[in-house]
CSV table of C-alpha atoms in Angstrom, one decimal:
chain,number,residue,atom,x,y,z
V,279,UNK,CA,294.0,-144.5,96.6
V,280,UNK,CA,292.4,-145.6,100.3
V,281,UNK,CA,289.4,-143.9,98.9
V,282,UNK,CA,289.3,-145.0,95.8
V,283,UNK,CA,289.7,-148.6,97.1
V,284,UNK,CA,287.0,-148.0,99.6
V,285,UNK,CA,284.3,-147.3,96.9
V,286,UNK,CA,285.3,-150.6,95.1
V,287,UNK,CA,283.4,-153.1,97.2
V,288,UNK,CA,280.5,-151.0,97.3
V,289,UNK,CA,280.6,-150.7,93.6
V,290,UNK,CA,281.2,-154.5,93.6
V,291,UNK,CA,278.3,-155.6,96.2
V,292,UNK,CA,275.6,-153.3,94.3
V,293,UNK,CA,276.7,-155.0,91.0
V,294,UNK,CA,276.4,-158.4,92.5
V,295,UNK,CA,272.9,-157.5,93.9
V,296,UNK,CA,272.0,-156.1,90.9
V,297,UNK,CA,272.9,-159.0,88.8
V,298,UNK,CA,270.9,-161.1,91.2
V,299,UNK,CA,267.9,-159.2,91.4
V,300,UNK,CA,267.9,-159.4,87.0
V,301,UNK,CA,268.9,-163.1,87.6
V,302,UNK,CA,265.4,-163.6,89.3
V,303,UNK,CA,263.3,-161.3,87.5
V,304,UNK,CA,264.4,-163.6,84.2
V,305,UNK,CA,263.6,-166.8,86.5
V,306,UNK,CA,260.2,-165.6,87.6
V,307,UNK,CA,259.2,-164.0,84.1
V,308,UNK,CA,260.8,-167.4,81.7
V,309,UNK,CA,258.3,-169.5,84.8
V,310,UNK,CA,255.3,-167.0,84.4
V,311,UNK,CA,255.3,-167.5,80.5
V,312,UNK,CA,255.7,-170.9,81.0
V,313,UNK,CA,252.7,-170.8,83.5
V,314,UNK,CA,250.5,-169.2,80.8
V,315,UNK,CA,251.6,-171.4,78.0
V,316,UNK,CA,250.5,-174.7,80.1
V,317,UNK,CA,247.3,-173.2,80.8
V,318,UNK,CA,246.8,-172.3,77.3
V,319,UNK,CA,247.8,-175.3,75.9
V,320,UNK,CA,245.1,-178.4,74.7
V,321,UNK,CA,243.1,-176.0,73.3
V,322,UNK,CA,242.4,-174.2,76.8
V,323,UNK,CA,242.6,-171.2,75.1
V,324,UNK,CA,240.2,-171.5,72.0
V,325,UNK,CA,237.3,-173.2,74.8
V,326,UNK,CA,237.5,-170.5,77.3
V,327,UNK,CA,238.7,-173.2,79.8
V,328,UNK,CA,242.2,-170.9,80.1
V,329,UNK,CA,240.2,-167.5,81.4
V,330,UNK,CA,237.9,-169.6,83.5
V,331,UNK,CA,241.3,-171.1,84.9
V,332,UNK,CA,242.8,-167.9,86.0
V,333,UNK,CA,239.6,-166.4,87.4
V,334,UNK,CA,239.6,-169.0,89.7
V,335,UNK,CA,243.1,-168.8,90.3
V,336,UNK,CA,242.5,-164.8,91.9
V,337,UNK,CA,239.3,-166.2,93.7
V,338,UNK,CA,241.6,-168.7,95.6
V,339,UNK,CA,244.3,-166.4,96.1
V,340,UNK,CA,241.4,-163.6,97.6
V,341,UNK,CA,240.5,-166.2,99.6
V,342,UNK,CA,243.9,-166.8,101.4
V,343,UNK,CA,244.5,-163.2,101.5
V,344,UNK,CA,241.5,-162.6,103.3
V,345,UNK,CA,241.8,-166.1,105.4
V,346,UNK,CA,245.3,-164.5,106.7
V,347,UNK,CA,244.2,-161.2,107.4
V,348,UNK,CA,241.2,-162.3,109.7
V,349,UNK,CA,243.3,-165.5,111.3
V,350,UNK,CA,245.7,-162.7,112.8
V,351,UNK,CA,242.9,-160.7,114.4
V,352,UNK,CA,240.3,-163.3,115.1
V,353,UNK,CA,242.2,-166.3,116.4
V,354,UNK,CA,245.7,-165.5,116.9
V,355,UNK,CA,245.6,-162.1,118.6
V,356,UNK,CA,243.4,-163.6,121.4
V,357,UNK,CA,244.4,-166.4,124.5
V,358,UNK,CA,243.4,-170.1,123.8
V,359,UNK,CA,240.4,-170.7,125.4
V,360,UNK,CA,238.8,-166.9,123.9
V,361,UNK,CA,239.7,-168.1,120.6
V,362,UNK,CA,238.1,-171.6,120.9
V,363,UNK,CA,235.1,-169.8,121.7
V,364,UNK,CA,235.2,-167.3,119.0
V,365,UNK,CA,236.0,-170.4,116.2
V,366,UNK,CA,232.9,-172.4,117.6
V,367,UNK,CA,230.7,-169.6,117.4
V,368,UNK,CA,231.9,-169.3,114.1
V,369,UNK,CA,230.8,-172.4,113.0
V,370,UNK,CA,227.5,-172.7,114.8
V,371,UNK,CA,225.8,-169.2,114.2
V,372,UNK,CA,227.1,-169.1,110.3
V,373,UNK,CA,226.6,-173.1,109.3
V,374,UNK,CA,222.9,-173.7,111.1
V,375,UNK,CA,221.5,-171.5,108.4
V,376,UNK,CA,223.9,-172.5,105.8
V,377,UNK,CA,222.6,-175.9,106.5
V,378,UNK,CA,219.4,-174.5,105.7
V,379,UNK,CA,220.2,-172.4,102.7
V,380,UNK,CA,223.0,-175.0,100.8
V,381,UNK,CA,220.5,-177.3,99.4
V,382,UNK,CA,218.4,-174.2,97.9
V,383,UNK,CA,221.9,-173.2,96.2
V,384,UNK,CA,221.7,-175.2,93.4
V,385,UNK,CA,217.9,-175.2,92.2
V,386,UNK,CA,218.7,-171.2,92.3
V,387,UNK,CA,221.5,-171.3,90.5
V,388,UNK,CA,219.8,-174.0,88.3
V,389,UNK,CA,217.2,-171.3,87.1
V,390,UNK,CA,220.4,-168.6,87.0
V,391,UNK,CA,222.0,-170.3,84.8
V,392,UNK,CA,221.6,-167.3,82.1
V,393,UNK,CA,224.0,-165.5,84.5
V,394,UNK,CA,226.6,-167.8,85.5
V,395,UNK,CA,229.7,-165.2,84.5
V,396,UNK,CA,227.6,-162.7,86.5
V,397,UNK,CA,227.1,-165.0,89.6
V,398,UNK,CA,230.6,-166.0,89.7
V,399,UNK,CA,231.5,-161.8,89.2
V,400,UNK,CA,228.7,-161.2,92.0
V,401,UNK,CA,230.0,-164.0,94.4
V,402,UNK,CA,233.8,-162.4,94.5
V,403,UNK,CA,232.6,-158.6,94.6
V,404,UNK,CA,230.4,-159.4,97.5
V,405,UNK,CA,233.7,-161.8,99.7
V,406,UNK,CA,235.7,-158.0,99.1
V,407,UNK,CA,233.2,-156.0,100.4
V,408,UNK,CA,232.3,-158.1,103.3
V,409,UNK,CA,235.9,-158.8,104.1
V,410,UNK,CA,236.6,-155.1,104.3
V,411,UNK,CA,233.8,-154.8,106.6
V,412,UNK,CA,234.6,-157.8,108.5
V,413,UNK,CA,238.0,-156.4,109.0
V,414,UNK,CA,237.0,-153.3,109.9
V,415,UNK,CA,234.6,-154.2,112.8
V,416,UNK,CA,237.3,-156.7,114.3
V,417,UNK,CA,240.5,-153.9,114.6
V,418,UNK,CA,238.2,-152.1,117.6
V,419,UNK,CA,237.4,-153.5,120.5
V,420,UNK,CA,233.9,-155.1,120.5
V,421,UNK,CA,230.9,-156.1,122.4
V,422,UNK,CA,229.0,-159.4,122.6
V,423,UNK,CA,226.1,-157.8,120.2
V,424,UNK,CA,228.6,-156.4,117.7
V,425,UNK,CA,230.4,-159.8,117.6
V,426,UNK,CA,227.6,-161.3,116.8
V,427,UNK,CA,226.4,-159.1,114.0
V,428,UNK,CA,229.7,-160.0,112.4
V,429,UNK,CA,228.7,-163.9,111.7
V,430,UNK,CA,225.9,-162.8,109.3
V,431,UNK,CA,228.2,-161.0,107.8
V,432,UNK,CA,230.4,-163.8,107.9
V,433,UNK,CA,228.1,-166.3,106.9
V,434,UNK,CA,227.7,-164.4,103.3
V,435,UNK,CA,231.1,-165.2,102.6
V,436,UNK,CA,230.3,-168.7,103.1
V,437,UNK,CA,227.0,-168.6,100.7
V,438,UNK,CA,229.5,-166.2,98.6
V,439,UNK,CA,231.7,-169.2,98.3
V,440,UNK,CA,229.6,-172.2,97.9
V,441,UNK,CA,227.6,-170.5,95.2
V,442,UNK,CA,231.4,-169.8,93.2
V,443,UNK,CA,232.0,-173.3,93.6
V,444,UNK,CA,228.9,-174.6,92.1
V,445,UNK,CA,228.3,-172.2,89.6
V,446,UNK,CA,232.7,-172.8,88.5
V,447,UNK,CA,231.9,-176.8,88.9
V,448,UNK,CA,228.4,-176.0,85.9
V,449,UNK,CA,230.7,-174.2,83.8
V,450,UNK,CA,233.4,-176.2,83.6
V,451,UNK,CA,231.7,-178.4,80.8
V,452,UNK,CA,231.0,-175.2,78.9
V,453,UNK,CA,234.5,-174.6,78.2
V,454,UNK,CA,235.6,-178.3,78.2
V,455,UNK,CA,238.1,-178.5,74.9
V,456,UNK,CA,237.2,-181.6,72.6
V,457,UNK,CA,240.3,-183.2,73.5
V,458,UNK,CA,239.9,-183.2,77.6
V,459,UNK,CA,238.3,-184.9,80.2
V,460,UNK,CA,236.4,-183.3,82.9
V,461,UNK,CA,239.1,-184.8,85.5
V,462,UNK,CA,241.6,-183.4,83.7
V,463,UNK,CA,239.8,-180.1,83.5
V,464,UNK,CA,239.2,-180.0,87.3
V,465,UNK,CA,243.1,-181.2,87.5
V,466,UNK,CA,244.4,-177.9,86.2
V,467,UNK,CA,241.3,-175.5,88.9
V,468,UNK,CA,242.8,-177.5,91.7
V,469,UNK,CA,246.4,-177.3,90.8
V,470,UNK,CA,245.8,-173.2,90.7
V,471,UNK,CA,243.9,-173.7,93.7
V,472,UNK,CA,246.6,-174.9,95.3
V,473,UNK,CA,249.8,-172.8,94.3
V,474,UNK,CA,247.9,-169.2,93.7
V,475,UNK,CA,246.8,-169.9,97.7
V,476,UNK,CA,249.8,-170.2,98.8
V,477,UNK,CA,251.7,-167.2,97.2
V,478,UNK,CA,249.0,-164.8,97.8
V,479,UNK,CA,249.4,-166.0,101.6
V,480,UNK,CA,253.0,-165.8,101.8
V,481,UNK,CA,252.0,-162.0,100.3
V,482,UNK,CA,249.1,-161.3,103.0
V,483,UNK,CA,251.7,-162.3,105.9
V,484,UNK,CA,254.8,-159.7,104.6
V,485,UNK,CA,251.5,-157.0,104.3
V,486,UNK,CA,250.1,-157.9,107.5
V,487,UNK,CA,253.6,-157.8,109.3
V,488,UNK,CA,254.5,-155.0,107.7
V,489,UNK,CA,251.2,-152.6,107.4
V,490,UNK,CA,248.3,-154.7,110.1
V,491,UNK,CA,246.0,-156.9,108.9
V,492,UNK,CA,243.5,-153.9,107.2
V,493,UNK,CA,246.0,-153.6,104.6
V,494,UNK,CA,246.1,-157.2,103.6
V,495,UNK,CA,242.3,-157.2,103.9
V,496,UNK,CA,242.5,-154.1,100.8
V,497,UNK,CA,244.9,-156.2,99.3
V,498,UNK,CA,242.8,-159.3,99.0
V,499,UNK,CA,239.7,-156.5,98.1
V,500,UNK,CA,241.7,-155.9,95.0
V,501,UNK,CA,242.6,-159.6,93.8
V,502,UNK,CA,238.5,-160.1,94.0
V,503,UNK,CA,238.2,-157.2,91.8
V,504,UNK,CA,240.6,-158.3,89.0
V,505,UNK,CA,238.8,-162.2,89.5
V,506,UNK,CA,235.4,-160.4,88.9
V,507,UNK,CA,237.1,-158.6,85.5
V,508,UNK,CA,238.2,-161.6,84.5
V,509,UNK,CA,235.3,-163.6,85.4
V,510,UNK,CA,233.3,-161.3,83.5
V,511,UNK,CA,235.4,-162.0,80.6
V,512,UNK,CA,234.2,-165.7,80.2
V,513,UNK,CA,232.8,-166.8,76.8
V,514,UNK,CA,229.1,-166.7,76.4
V,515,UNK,CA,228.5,-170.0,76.1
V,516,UNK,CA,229.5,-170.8,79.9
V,517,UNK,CA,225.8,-169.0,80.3
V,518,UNK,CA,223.9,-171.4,78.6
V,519,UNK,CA,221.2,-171.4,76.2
V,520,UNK,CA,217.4,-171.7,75.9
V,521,UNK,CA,218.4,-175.5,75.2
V,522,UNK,CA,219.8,-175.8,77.9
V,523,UNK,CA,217.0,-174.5,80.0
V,524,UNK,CA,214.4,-176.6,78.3
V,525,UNK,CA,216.5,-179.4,79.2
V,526,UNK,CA,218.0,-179.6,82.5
V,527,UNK,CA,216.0,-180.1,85.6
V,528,UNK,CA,216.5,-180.7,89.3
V,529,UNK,CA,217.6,-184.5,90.2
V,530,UNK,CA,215.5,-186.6,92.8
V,531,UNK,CA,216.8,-186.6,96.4
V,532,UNK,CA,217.9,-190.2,97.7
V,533,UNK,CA,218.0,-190.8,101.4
V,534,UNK,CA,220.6,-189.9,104.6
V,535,UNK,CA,222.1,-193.1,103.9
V,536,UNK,CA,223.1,-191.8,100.2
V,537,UNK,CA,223.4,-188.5,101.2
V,538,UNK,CA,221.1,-186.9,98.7
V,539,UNK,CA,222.3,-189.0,95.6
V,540,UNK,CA,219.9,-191.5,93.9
V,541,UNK,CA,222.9,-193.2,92.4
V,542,UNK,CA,224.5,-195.7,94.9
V,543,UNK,CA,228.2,-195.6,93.0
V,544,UNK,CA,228.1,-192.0,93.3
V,545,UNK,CA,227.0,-192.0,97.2
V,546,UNK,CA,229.8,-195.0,97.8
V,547,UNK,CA,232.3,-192.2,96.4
V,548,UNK,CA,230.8,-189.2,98.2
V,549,UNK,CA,230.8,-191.0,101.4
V,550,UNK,CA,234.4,-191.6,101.0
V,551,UNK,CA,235.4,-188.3,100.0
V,552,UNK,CA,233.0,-186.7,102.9
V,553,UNK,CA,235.1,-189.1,105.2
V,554,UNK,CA,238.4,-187.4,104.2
V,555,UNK,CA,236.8,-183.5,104.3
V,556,UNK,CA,235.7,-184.3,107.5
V,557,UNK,CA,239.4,-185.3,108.5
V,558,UNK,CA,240.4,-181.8,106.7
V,559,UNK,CA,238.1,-180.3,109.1
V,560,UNK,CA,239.5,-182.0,112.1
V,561,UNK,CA,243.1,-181.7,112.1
V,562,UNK,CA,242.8,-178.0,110.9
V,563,UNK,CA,240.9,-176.7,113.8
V,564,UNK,CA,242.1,-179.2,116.3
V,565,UNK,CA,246.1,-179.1,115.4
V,566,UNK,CA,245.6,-175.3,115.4
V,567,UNK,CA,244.8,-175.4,119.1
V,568,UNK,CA,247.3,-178.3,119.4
V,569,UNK,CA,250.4,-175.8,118.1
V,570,UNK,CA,249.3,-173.8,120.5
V,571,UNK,CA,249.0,-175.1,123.9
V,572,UNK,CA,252.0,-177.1,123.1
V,573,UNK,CA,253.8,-174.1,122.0
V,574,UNK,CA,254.7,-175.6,118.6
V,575,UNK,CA,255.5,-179.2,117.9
V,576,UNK,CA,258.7,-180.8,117.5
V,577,UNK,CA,260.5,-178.1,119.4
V,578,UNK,CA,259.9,-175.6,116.8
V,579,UNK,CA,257.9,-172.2,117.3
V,580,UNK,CA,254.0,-171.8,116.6
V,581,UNK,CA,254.4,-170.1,113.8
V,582,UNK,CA,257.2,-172.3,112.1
V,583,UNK,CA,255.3,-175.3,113.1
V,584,UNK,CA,252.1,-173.9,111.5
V,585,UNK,CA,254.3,-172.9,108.0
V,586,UNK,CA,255.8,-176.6,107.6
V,587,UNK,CA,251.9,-177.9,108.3
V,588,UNK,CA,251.0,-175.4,105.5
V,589,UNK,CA,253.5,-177.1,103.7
V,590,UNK,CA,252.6,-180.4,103.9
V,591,UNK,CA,249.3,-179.5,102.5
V,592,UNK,CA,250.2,-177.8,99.5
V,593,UNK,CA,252.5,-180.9,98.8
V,594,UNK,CA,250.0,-183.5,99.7
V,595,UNK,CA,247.7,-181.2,97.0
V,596,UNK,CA,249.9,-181.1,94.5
V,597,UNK,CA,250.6,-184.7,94.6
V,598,UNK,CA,246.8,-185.5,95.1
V,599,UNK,CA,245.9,-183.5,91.8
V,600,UNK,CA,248.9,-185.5,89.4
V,601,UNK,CA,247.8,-188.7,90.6
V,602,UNK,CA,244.2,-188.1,90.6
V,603,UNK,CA,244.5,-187.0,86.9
V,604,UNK,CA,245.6,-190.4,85.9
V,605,UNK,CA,243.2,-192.4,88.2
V,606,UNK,CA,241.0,-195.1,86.4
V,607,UNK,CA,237.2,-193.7,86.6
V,608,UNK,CA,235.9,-197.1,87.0
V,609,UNK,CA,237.9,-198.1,90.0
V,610,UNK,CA,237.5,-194.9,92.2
V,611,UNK,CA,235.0,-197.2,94.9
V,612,UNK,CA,238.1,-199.8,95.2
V,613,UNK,CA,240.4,-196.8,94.9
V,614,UNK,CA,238.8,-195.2,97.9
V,615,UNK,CA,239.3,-197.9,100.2
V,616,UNK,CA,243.5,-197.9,99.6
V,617,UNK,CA,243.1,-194.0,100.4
V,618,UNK,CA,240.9,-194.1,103.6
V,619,UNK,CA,243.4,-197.1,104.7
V,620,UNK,CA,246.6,-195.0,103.7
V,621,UNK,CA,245.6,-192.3,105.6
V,622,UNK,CA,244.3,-193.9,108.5
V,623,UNK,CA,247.7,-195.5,109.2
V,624,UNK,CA,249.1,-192.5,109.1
V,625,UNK,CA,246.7,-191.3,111.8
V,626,UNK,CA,247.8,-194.5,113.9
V,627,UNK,CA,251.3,-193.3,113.7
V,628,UNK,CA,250.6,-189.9,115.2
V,629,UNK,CA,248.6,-191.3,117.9
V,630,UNK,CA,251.5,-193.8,118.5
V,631,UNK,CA,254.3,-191.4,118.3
V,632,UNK,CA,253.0,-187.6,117.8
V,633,UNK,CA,255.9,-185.3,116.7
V,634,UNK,CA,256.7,-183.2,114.0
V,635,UNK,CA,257.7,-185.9,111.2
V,636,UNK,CA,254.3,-188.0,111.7
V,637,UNK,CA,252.1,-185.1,112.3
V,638,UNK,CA,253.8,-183.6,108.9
V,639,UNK,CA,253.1,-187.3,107.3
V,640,UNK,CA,249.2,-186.8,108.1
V,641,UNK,CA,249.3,-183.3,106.4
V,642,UNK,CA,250.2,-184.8,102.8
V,643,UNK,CA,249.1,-187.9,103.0
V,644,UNK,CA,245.7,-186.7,104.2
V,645,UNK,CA,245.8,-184.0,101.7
V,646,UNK,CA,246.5,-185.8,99.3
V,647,UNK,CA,244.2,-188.7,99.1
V,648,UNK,CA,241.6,-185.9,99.8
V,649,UNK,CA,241.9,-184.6,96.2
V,650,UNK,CA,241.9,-187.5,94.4
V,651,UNK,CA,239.4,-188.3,96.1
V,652,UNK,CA,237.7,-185.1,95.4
V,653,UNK,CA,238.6,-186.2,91.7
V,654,UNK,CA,237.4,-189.5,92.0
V,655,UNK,CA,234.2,-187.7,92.9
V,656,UNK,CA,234.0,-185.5,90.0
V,657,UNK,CA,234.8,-188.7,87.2
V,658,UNK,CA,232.4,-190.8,88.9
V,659,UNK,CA,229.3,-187.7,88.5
V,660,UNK,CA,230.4,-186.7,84.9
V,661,UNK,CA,230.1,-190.7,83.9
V,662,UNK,CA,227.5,-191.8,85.8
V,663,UNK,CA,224.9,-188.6,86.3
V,664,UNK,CA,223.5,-187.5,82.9
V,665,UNK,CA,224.8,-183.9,81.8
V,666,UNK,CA,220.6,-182.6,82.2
V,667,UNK,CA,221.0,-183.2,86.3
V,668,UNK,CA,224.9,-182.8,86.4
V,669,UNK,CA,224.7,-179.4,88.1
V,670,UNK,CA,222.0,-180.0,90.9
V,671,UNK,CA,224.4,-182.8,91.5
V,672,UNK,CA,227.5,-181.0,91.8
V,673,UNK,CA,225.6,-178.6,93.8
V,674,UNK,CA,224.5,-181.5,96.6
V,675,UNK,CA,228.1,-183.1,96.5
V,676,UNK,CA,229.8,-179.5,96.9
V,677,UNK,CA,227.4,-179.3,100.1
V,678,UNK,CA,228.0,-182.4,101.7
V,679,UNK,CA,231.7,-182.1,101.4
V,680,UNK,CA,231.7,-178.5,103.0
V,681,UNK,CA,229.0,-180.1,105.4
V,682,UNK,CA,231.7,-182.8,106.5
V,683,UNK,CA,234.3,-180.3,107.0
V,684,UNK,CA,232.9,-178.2,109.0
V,685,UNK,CA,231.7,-181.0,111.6
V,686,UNK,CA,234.8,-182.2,111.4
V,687,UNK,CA,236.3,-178.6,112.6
V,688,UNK,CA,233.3,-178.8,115.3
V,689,UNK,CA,234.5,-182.0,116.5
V,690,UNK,CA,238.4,-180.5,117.0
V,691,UNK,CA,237.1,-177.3,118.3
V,692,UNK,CA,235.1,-179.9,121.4
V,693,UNK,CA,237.7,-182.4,122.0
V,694,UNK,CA,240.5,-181.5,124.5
V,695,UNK,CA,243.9,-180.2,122.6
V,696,UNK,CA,245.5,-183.6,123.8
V,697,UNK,CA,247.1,-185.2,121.0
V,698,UNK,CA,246.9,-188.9,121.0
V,699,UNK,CA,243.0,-188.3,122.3
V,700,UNK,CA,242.7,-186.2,118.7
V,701,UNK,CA,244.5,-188.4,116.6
V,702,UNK,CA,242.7,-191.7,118.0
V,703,UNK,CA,239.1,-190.2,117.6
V,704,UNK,CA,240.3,-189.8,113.9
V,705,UNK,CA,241.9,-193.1,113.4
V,706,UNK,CA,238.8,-194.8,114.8
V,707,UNK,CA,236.6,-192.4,112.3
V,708,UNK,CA,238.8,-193.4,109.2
V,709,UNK,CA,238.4,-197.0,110.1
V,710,UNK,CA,234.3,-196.9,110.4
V,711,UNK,CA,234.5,-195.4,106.8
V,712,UNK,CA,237.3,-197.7,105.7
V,713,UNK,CA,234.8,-200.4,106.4
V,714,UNK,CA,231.7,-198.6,105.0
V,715,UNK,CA,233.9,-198.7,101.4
V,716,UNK,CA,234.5,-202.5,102.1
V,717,UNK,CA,231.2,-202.9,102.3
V,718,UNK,CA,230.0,-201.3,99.5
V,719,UNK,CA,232.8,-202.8,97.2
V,720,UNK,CA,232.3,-206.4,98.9
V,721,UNK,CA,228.3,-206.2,97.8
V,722,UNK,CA,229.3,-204.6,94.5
V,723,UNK,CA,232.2,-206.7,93.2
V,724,UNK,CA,229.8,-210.3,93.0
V,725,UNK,CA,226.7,-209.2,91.2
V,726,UNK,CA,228.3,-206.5,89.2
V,727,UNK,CA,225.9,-204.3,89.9
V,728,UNK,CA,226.7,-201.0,88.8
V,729,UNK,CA,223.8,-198.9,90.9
């Protein structure tokens, strides 16, 4: 009997482990099919938009994957002040050429347009192999000279993803179905581009914990490949044809002021969303070396404080993509200014009282006015810019956004990891551009004037 009663409990806890495990696997299946019958629905599925939805969905997740694997070998496995030097060579040696080579993106890919489900294939097969070799040169101990042959290598994951966006950004009118905007369109990449991130990073961290950071970087290697099959897999029509090559041509360049854009609504908007990449920039390399030479904020570890920053971004997304979704394409210039002033208070706070609660109120709130802003951006060029220059445009806005965030990371990377120092250099950043949108809205609103 004593052994029969000692087998009972065992039998019982396996059973009730059991249960649970079927108990999730029906969650996570009944949400999956859920998953694919939102992206199908609207006719996403007859237009193409559906496939072009979850190729972009294993793009972003390879992208986290990989951005995992090489933050624990690059930044985090090395003392501060190495990896502050290691993150601003980064950005120097990779984005003075890309400087050079961004605006010669989209006339290429302007004259490529036959290929776009090949470029976007080519663009996520090329991020796998460099990751892999990335990741391989950075497990050894290494010189000077072979760290810096590894920024080239790095710098064609930057081209690699800046040609993605553009050529994703031309095709997304190639698959638009009758019934949906372009804003609504983009709603549903960035909502993927938000969620597939973060569970292909909450993956990447169990592989690299458990098997190093070479095995994540074969694990991101992989998701590319399935994007690339399913890019591949696109309709035709995302290609273009010969009337489409007869028609379209390269739009004139406007000046600094206007950064590239000829249209002076569609420069107001880009300033404003520029303003807010550039904060993106800032508080990710600067609060990065803020966690840790204060050892975490709030009292909480590095690594803790890091995952409920993580957090705060993919809520701040999330929120940023609903809202943006149901913003009024005519208002984004007055729009603008209630973001850059929302999240400027926000920065005020965390200079006036910097802790965990107001440095996790920057994370969404910043986050989120960034995408609708990025929204805003994208409605603004699809009404005002006429579909033969649309992708040339997309291509210069893409730029100047990735531009802004990475002197924004340059700035963090400079200033000294004291708090109130970074979050009052941003505060008085957000208010220049706060009043930059006053201004244009103040000469706009009297005349009317709609250029």
């Amino acid at each position: 009997m004593a052994g029969e009663d000692d087998h009972r409990p065992r039998r019982s806890s396996a059973a009730v482990v059991g249960h649970g495990l079927a108990t999730t696997g029906r969650g996570i299946g009944r949400g999956w099919r859920r998953v694919l019958v939102w992206n199908r629905s609207a006719g996403a599925a007859e237009s193409g938009l559906a496939r072009l939805v979850e190729a972009h969905a294993l793009q972003s997740a390879g992208d986290a994957v990989i951005t995992v694997a090489l933050a624990g070998s690059l930044f985090f496995s090395v003392p501060t002040g190495q990896a502050r030097t290691r993150v601003a060579l980064y950005l120097l040696v990779t984005m003075a050429p890309f400087a050079v080579l961004a605006p010669v993106l989209g006339p290429l890919l302007d004259r490529f347009r036959h290929g776009r489900r090949f470029a976007i294939a080519a663009t996520m097969l090329a991020r796998a192999t460099l990751g892999l070799v990335i990741g391989h040169a950075v497990s050894g101990r290494l010189s000077l000279t072979q760290q810096l042959a590894l920024y080239p290598a790095a710098l064609g994951v930057l081209v690699c993803i800046k040609t993605y966006s553009v050529a994703r950004s031309a095709a997304v009118p190639r698959v638009l179905p009758s019934g949906m905007t372009l804003v609504q369109a983009n709603s549903r990449l960035t909502l993927v581009g938000v969620i597939a991130p973060g569970l292909a990073a909450a993956i990447a961290i169990a592989i690299t914990k458990a098997f190093g950071h070479l095995a994540a970087l074969r694990f991101g290697a992989v998701v590319y490949l399935v994007g690339a099959v399913f890019a591949l897999r696109l309709p035709r029509r995302v290609d273009g044809g010969r009337e489409t090559t007869d028609a379209e041509e390269r739009p004139a360049l406007g000046g600094v002021w206007r950064l590239g854009q000829i249209d002076a609504e569609v420069a107001a908007v880009l300033r404003s969303a520029a303003a807010l990449r550039w904060l993106s920039g800032f508080l990710l390399f600067f609060g990065a070396f803020v966690v840790r030479a204060e050892h975490g904020i709030g009292g909480l570890a590095p690594n803790v404080s890091l995952a409920a920053l993580a957090v705060g971004l993919g809520v701040g997304n999330v929120l940023g993509t609903v809202f943006g979704a149901r913003a009024p394409a005519g208002a984004v210039p007055r729009l603008d200014v209630v973001l850059l002033g929302l999240t400027a208070i926000t920065t005020v706070l965390a200079t006036i009282d910097f802790g965990l609660v107001t440095v996790f109120a920057v994370a969404v709130v910043s986050s989120t006015t960034a995408a609708i802003a990025k929204l805003g951006l994208d409605a603004t060029i699809q009404r005002r810019i006429r579909d033969e220059v649309r992708t040339s445009t997309f291509a210069r806005s893409e730029t100047t956004l990735q531009l802004a965030w990475v002197l924004g990371g340059g700035v963090g990377i400079l200033l000294p990891t004291r708090p109130v120092l970074g979050f009052a250099v941003a505060s008085a950043f957000l208010a220049a551009a706060v009043l930059v949108a006053l201004g244009y809205v103040g000469r706009r609103r009297p005349s009317n004037a709609t250029a």
